[in-house]
Coordinates of C-alpha atoms in Angstrom, one line a residue:
X6 CA -13.6 17.6 -16.2
X7 CA -10.3 18.3 -17.7
X8 CA -10.2 21.2 -15.5
X9 CA -10.8 18.8 -12.3
X10 CA -8.0 16.3 -13.8
X11 CA -5.3 19.1 -14.0
X12 CA -6.1 20.7 -10.5
X13 CA -5.8 17.0 -9.0
X14 CA -2.5 16.8 -10.7
X15 CA -1.4 20.4 -9.7
X16 CA -2.0 19.4 -6.0
X17 CA -0.3 15.5 -6.5
X18 CA 3.0 17.3 -7.7
X19 CA 2.9 19.9 -4.5
X20 CA 2.4 16.6 -2.3
X21 CA 5.3 14.9 -4.0
X22 CA 7.4 17.9 -3.5
X23 CA 6.5 18.2 0.5
X24 CA 7.4 14.4 0.9
X25 CA 10.2 14.6 -1.0
X26 CA 11.6 17.5 1.1
X27 CA 10.6 16.1 4.6
X28 CA 12.0 12.9 4.1
X29 CA 15.4 13.7 2.5
X30 CA 15.8 16.2 5.7
X31 CA 14.6 13.5 8.1
X32 CA 17.0 10.7 6.4
X33 CA 20.4 13.0 6.7
X34 CA 19.7 14.3 10.0
X35 CA 19.0 11.2 11.4
X36 CA 22.0 9.8 14.1
X37 CA 24.9 8.3 12.2
X38 CA 24.1 9.8 8.6
X39 CA 24.6 8.1 5.3
X40 CA 28.3 7.3 6.5
X41 CA 27.5 5.5 9.3
X42 CA 28.3 1.9 7.6
X43 CA 31.5 3.2 6.2
X44 CA 32.9 4.2 9.8
X45 CA 32.3 0.3 10.5
X46 CA 34.7 -0.9 8.4
X47 CA 38.0 -1.9 10.0
X48 CA 40.8 0.3 9.6
X49 CA 38.6 3.2 8.2
X50 CA 40.1 6.4 9.4
X51 CA 38.6 9.9 9.7
X52 CA 40.6 11.2 6.5
X53 CA 39.1 8.4 4.8
X54 CA 35.8 9.2 5.9
X55 CA 36.2 13.0 5.0
X56 CA 37.4 12.0 1.4
X57 CA 34.3 9.7 0.7
X58 CA 32.1 12.7 2.2
X59 CA 33.7 15.3 -0.8
X60 CA 33.3 12.5 -3.3
X61 CA 29.8 12.1 -2.4
X62 CA 29.2 15.7 -2.0
X63 CA 27.9 15.0 1.7
X64 CA 30.2 17.6 2.7
X65 CA 28.0 20.6 1.0
X66 CA 24.9 22.7 3.1
X67 CA 21.9 20.0 2.9
X68 CA 19.6 22.3 0.9
X69 CA 22.2 22.3 -1.9
X70 CA 22.2 18.6 -1.5
X71 CA 18.6 18.2 -2.1
X72 CA 18.5 20.9 -4.8
X73 CA 21.0 18.5 -6.5
X74 CA 19.3 15.5 -5.8
X75 CA 16.1 16.7 -6.8
X76 CA 17.4 18.0 -10.0
X77 CA 19.1 14.4 -11.0
X78 CA 15.8 12.9 -9.9
X79 CA 13.9 15.2 -13.1
X80 CA 16.5 14.0 -15.4
X81 CA 15.6 10.3 -14.5
X82 CA 18.6 9.6 -12.2
X83 CA 17.5 8.6 -9.0
X84 CA 21.0 8.0 -7.7
X85 CA 23.0 4.8 -6.7
X86 CA 23.2 2.5 -4.0
X87 CA 25.8 2.5 -1.4
X88 CA 25.6 -0.8 -1.2
X89 CA 26.4 -2.2 -4.7
X90 CA 26.7 0.9 -6.8
X91 CA 23.6 -0.4 -8.8
X92 CA 21.1 2.3 -10.1
X93 CA 18.1 2.6 -7.7
X94 CA 15.7 3.1 -10.0
X95 CA 16.6 -0.6 -11.4
X96 CA 16.7 -1.9 -8.0
X97 CA 13.1 -0.7 -7.6
X98 CA 12.1 -2.3 -10.6
X99 CA 13.4 -5.5 -9.6
X100 CA 11.1 -5.9 -6.7
X101 CA 8.2 -4.2 -8.0
X102 CA 6.7 -7.0 -9.2
X103 CA 6.6 -9.0 -6.2
X104 CA 5.1 -6.2 -4.0
X105 CA 2.6 -5.4 -7.0
X106 CA 1.5 -9.1 -6.9
X107 CA 1.2 -9.2 -3.4
X108 CA -0.9 -5.8 -2.9
X109 CA -3.1 -7.0 -6.1
X110 CA -3.8 -10.1 -4.7
X111 CA -4.8 -8.9 -1.0
X112 CA -6.6 -6.0 -2.6
X113 CA -9.1 -8.2 -4.6
X114 CA -9.3 -10.5 -1.7
X115 CA -10.1 -7.9 1.0
X116 CA -12.8 -6.0 -1.4
X117 CA -14.5 -9.3 -2.3
X118 CA -14.8 -10.7 1.3
X119 CA -15.5 -7.2 2.5
X120 CA -18.3 -6.0 0.2
X121 CA -20.1 -9.5 0.8
X122 CA -19.6 -8.8 4.7
X123 CA -20.8 -5.7 4.5
X124 CA -23.5 -6.3 2.6
X125 CA -25.0 -9.3 4.6
X126 CA -24.5 -7.4 7.7
X127 CA -26.6 -4.7 6.9
X128 CA -29.2 -6.7 5.1
X129 CA -29.3 -9.3 8.0
X130 CA -28.8 -6.2 10.8
X131 CA -28.4 -7.2 14.4
X132 CA -28.4 -11.0 13.4
X133 CA -25.9 -13.3 14.9
X134 CA -24.0 -13.0 11.4
X135 CA -24.0 -9.1 12.0
X136 CA -22.5 -9.5 15.5
X137 CA -19.9 -12.0 14.6
X138 CA -18.7 -9.5 11.6
X139 CA -18.5 -7.0 13.9
X140 CA -16.5 -8.7 16.7
X141 CA -14.1 -10.4 14.0
X142 CA -13.5 -6.7 12.6
X143 CA -12.8 -5.6 15.9
X144 CA -10.4 -8.1 16.6
X145 CA -8.8 -8.2 13.2
X146 CA -8.0 -4.3 13.9
X147 CA -6.9 -4.8 17.4
X148 CA -4.2 -7.5 16.3
X149 CA -0.7 -6.4 14.6
X150 CA -0.1 -8.0 11.3
X151 CA 3.0 -9.5 12.2
X152 CA 1.2 -11.6 15.3
X153 CA -1.4 -13.3 12.7
X154 CA 1.8 -13.6 10.0
X155 CA 3.8 -15.7 12.9
X156 CA 0.2 -17.6 13.9
X157 CA -0.1 -18.5 10.4
X158 CA 3.8 -19.8 9.9
X159 CA 3.3 -21.8 13.5
X160 CA 0.1 -23.2 12.4
X161 CA -0.1 -23.9 8.3
X162 CA 3.5 -24.5 8.1
X163 CA 5.2 -25.9 11.0
X164 CA 2.4 -27.8 12.5
X165 CA 0.3 -28.9 9.5
X166 CA 2.8 -28.3 6.6
X167 CA 0.2 -27.2 4.2
X168 CA 1.7 -24.1 3.1
X169 CA 5.6 -22.8 2.6
X170 CA 6.7 -20.6 5.4
X171 CA 8.2 -17.9 3.1
X172 CA 10.0 -17.0 0.1
X173 CA 8.2 -16.1 -3.2
X174 CA 8.7 -19.4 -5.0
X175 CA 10.8 -22.7 -4.4
X176 CA 14.2 -22.3 -6.0
X177 CA 14.5 -24.8 -9.1
X178 CA 10.3 -24.4 -9.7
X179 CA 9.2 -21.2 -10.4
X180 CA 6.0 -22.2 -11.9
X181 CA 2.1 -20.7 -11.4
X182 CA 1.2 -23.3 -8.9
X183 CA 4.3 -22.9 -7.1
X184 CA 3.9 -19.2 -6.9
X185 CA 0.1 -19.3 -6.0
X186 CA 1.0 -21.6 -2.9
X187 CA 3.7 -19.0 -1.9
X188 CA 1.1 -16.3 -2.2
X189 CA -1.9 -17.6 -0.2
X190 CA -0.4 -16.9 3.5
X191 CA 0.7 -13.6 2.7
X192 CA -2.1 -12.7 0.8
X193 CA -4.7 -13.6 3.6
X194 CA -2.9 -12.0 6.4
X195 CA -2.3 -8.9 4.7
X196 CA -5.9 -9.0 3.6
X197 CA -7.3 -9.3 7.1
X198 CA -7.0 -6.0 8.5
X199 CA -8.6 -4.6 5.4
X200 CA -11.5 -6.9 5.0
X201 CA -12.6 -5.6 8.4
X202 CA -12.2 -1.8 7.3
X203 CA -13.8 -2.7 4.0
X204 CA -16.8 -4.6 5.5
X205 CA -17.1 -1.9 8.4
X206 CA -17.6 1.0 5.6
X207 CA -19.5 -0.9 3.3
X208 CA -22.2 -2.0 5.9
X209 CA -22.6 1.6 6.9
X210 CA -22.9 2.7 3.4
X211 CA -25.5 0.3 2.4
X212 CA -27.5 1.3 5.3
X213 CA -27.4 4.5 4.2
X214 CA -28.8 3.7 0.8
X215 CA -31.3 1.1 2.2
X216 CA -33.4 3.9 3.9
X217 CA -33.4 6.3 0.4
X218 CA -36.8 7.1 -1.1
X219 CA -35.9 5.6 -4.5
X220 CA -35.3 2.2 -2.7
X221 CA -38.4 2.3 -1.2
X222 CA -40.3 3.6 -4.3
X223 CA -38.6 0.4 -5.8
X224 CA -40.0 -1.7 -3.3
X225 CA -43.2 -0.3 -3.6
X226 CA -43.4 -1.2 -7.3
X227 CA -43.0 -4.9 -6.1
X228 CA -39.7 -5.9 -7.1
X229 CA -38.1 -8.4 -5.6
X230 CA -35.6 -7.9 -2.7
X231 CA -32.6 -9.3 -4.6
X232 CA -33.4 -7.1 -7.6
X233 CA -33.8 -3.8 -5.1
X234 CA -30.6 -5.3 -3.5
X235 CA -28.1 -5.9 -6.7
X236 CA -29.7 -2.7 -8.8
X237 CA -30.4 -0.3 -6.6
X238 CA -28.5 -0.7 -3.2
X239 CA -25.5 -2.0 -4.1
X240 CA -23.8 -0.1 -7.1
X241 CA -25.2 3.5 -5.2
X242 CA -23.3 2.0 -1.9
X243 CA -20.1 0.9 -3.9
X244 CA -19.7 4.7 -4.6
X245 CA -18.0 5.6 -1.8
X246 CA -15.8 2.7 -1.2
X247 CA -13.9 3.5 -4.8
X248 CA -12.6 6.9 -2.9
X249 CA -12.1 4.2 0.2
X250 CA -9.9 2.0 -2.0
X251 CA -7.7 4.9 -2.9
X252 CA -7.2 6.0 0.4
X253 CA -6.6 2.5 1.7
X254 CA -3.2 2.5 -0.7
X255 CA -1.1 3.7 2.2
X256 CA -2.3 1.1 4.8
X257 CA -1.7 -1.7 2.3
X258 CA 1.7 -0.5 1.3
X259 CA 2.6 -0.4 5.3
X260 CA 1.1 -3.8 5.7
X261 CA 2.9 -4.8 3.1
X262 CA 6.2 -3.7 4.6
X263 CA 5.3 -5.9 7.7
X264 CA 4.2 -8.8 5.8
X265 CA 7.0 -9.1 3.3
X266 CA 9.7 -9.2 6.4
X267 CA 7.6 -12.0 8.1
X268 CA 7.4 -14.0 4.9
X269 CA 10.8 -13.0 3.5
X270 CA 8.7 -11.9 0.4
X271 CA 11.1 -10.1 -1.9
X272 CA 9.2 -6.9 -2.5
X273 CA 9.6 -3.1 -1.9
X274 CA 8.9 -3.2 1.5
X275 CA 11.6 -5.8 2.6
X276 CA 14.0 -3.9 0.4
X277 CA 13.2 -0.7 2.4
X278 CA 13.8 -2.3 5.8
X279 CA 17.1 -3.8 4.2
X280 CA 18.2 -0.3 3.1
X281 CA 17.1 1.2 6.0
X282 CA 19.7 -0.9 8.1
X283 CA 22.6 -0.4 6.1
X284 CA 21.8 3.4 6.0
X285 CA 21.4 2.7 2.1
X286 CA 19.8 6.6 1.6
X287 CA 19.4 7.0 -1.8
X288 CA 17.6 3.6 -2.2
X289 CA 15.3 4.6 0.9
X290 CA 14.7 8.2 -0.8
X291 CA 13.7 6.3 -3.9
X292 CA 11.4 3.8 -2.2
X293 CA 9.7 6.7 -0.6
X294 CA 9.2 8.4 -3.5
X295 CA 8.1 5.1 -5.5
X296 CA 5.7 4.6 -3.0
X297 CA 4.5 8.5 -2.9
X298 CA 3.9 8.4 -6.3
X299 CA 1.8 5.0 -6.0
X300 CA -0.6 6.3 -3.3
X301 CA -1.2 9.6 -5.0
X302 CA -1.9 7.8 -8.3
X303 CA -4.1 5.3 -6.7
X304 CA -6.0 8.2 -5.0
X305 CA -6.3 10.0 -8.6
X306 CA -7.5 7.0 -10.3
X307 CA -10.5 6.6 -7.3
X308 CA -11.5 10.2 -7.7
X309 CA -12.1 9.9 -11.2
X310 CA -13.4 6.8 -11.3
X311 CA -16.3 8.5 -8.8
X312 CA -16.9 11.4 -11.0
X313 CA -17.1 9.1 -14.1
X314 CA -19.4 6.5 -12.2
X315 CA -21.6 9.4 -10.6
X316 CA -23.2 11.9 -12.9
X317 CA -23.6 14.2 -10.3
X318 CA -20.0 14.6 -9.7
X319 CA -18.8 14.6 -13.2
X320 CA -21.4 17.4 -14.6
X321 CA -20.6 19.3 -11.8

């Protein structure tokens, strides 16, 4: 088990290095460059731009800039924002809670609803419920997330006035109930696509387990359908779903970026778009690395959970 863990950690470190190299090269070779916002300042001259470039070390070769950035990153210095000079790590951690709250609530909702829909669709195969769940999943996967968000705002905020249209809390309130009310629409919108994916995978996994010999043996012993389902089918069907939960993290992060923008949610996704529009490359690179660490950590935890739950993997 320890050897497996060390191997996965080594692979994760290599992937992080590759992500940092590609991300750094793409950002710095993009049109405009890090000095594009400075160039828009009234009265800015080329001499001043050259002086700023020298002070920021941007006149050096790109590989040297990358090595300097990587060395400072390993020392805990993620750089400073071009916009206000704040440390990048402080800016990211200031928006981390909002993103984790939205991702956590949408993940719990999508897993709970998707698991129930998938199991019921498998046990009621070719029923009206199964066909309806399949059509609903196809629709959810086909329509963009931002469209769901705009429709939800139009219906529940503008027309019915049941829920707030955006933000994380009401200024001057900040109670738990106020947070919960603001969290409802972003959570549901972000969870829709994940419910569709989770329910399809859970249905397939449940159907595979239902036709196994040990399930037939349990039924032959006279066990009730409910007991066979809960004790023998669901537990085994959930094993591949643990891996899927780790692989879904990039999708959830991408969906959170769109959802946070639509609902003006003050998380890392909205911060990424704002920083990209301002050409605040230190913050963009910090968010890229932080997101990569979250994704790799989630995948590693999912693999370890599978190895812990399934003795066949653990013993091998």
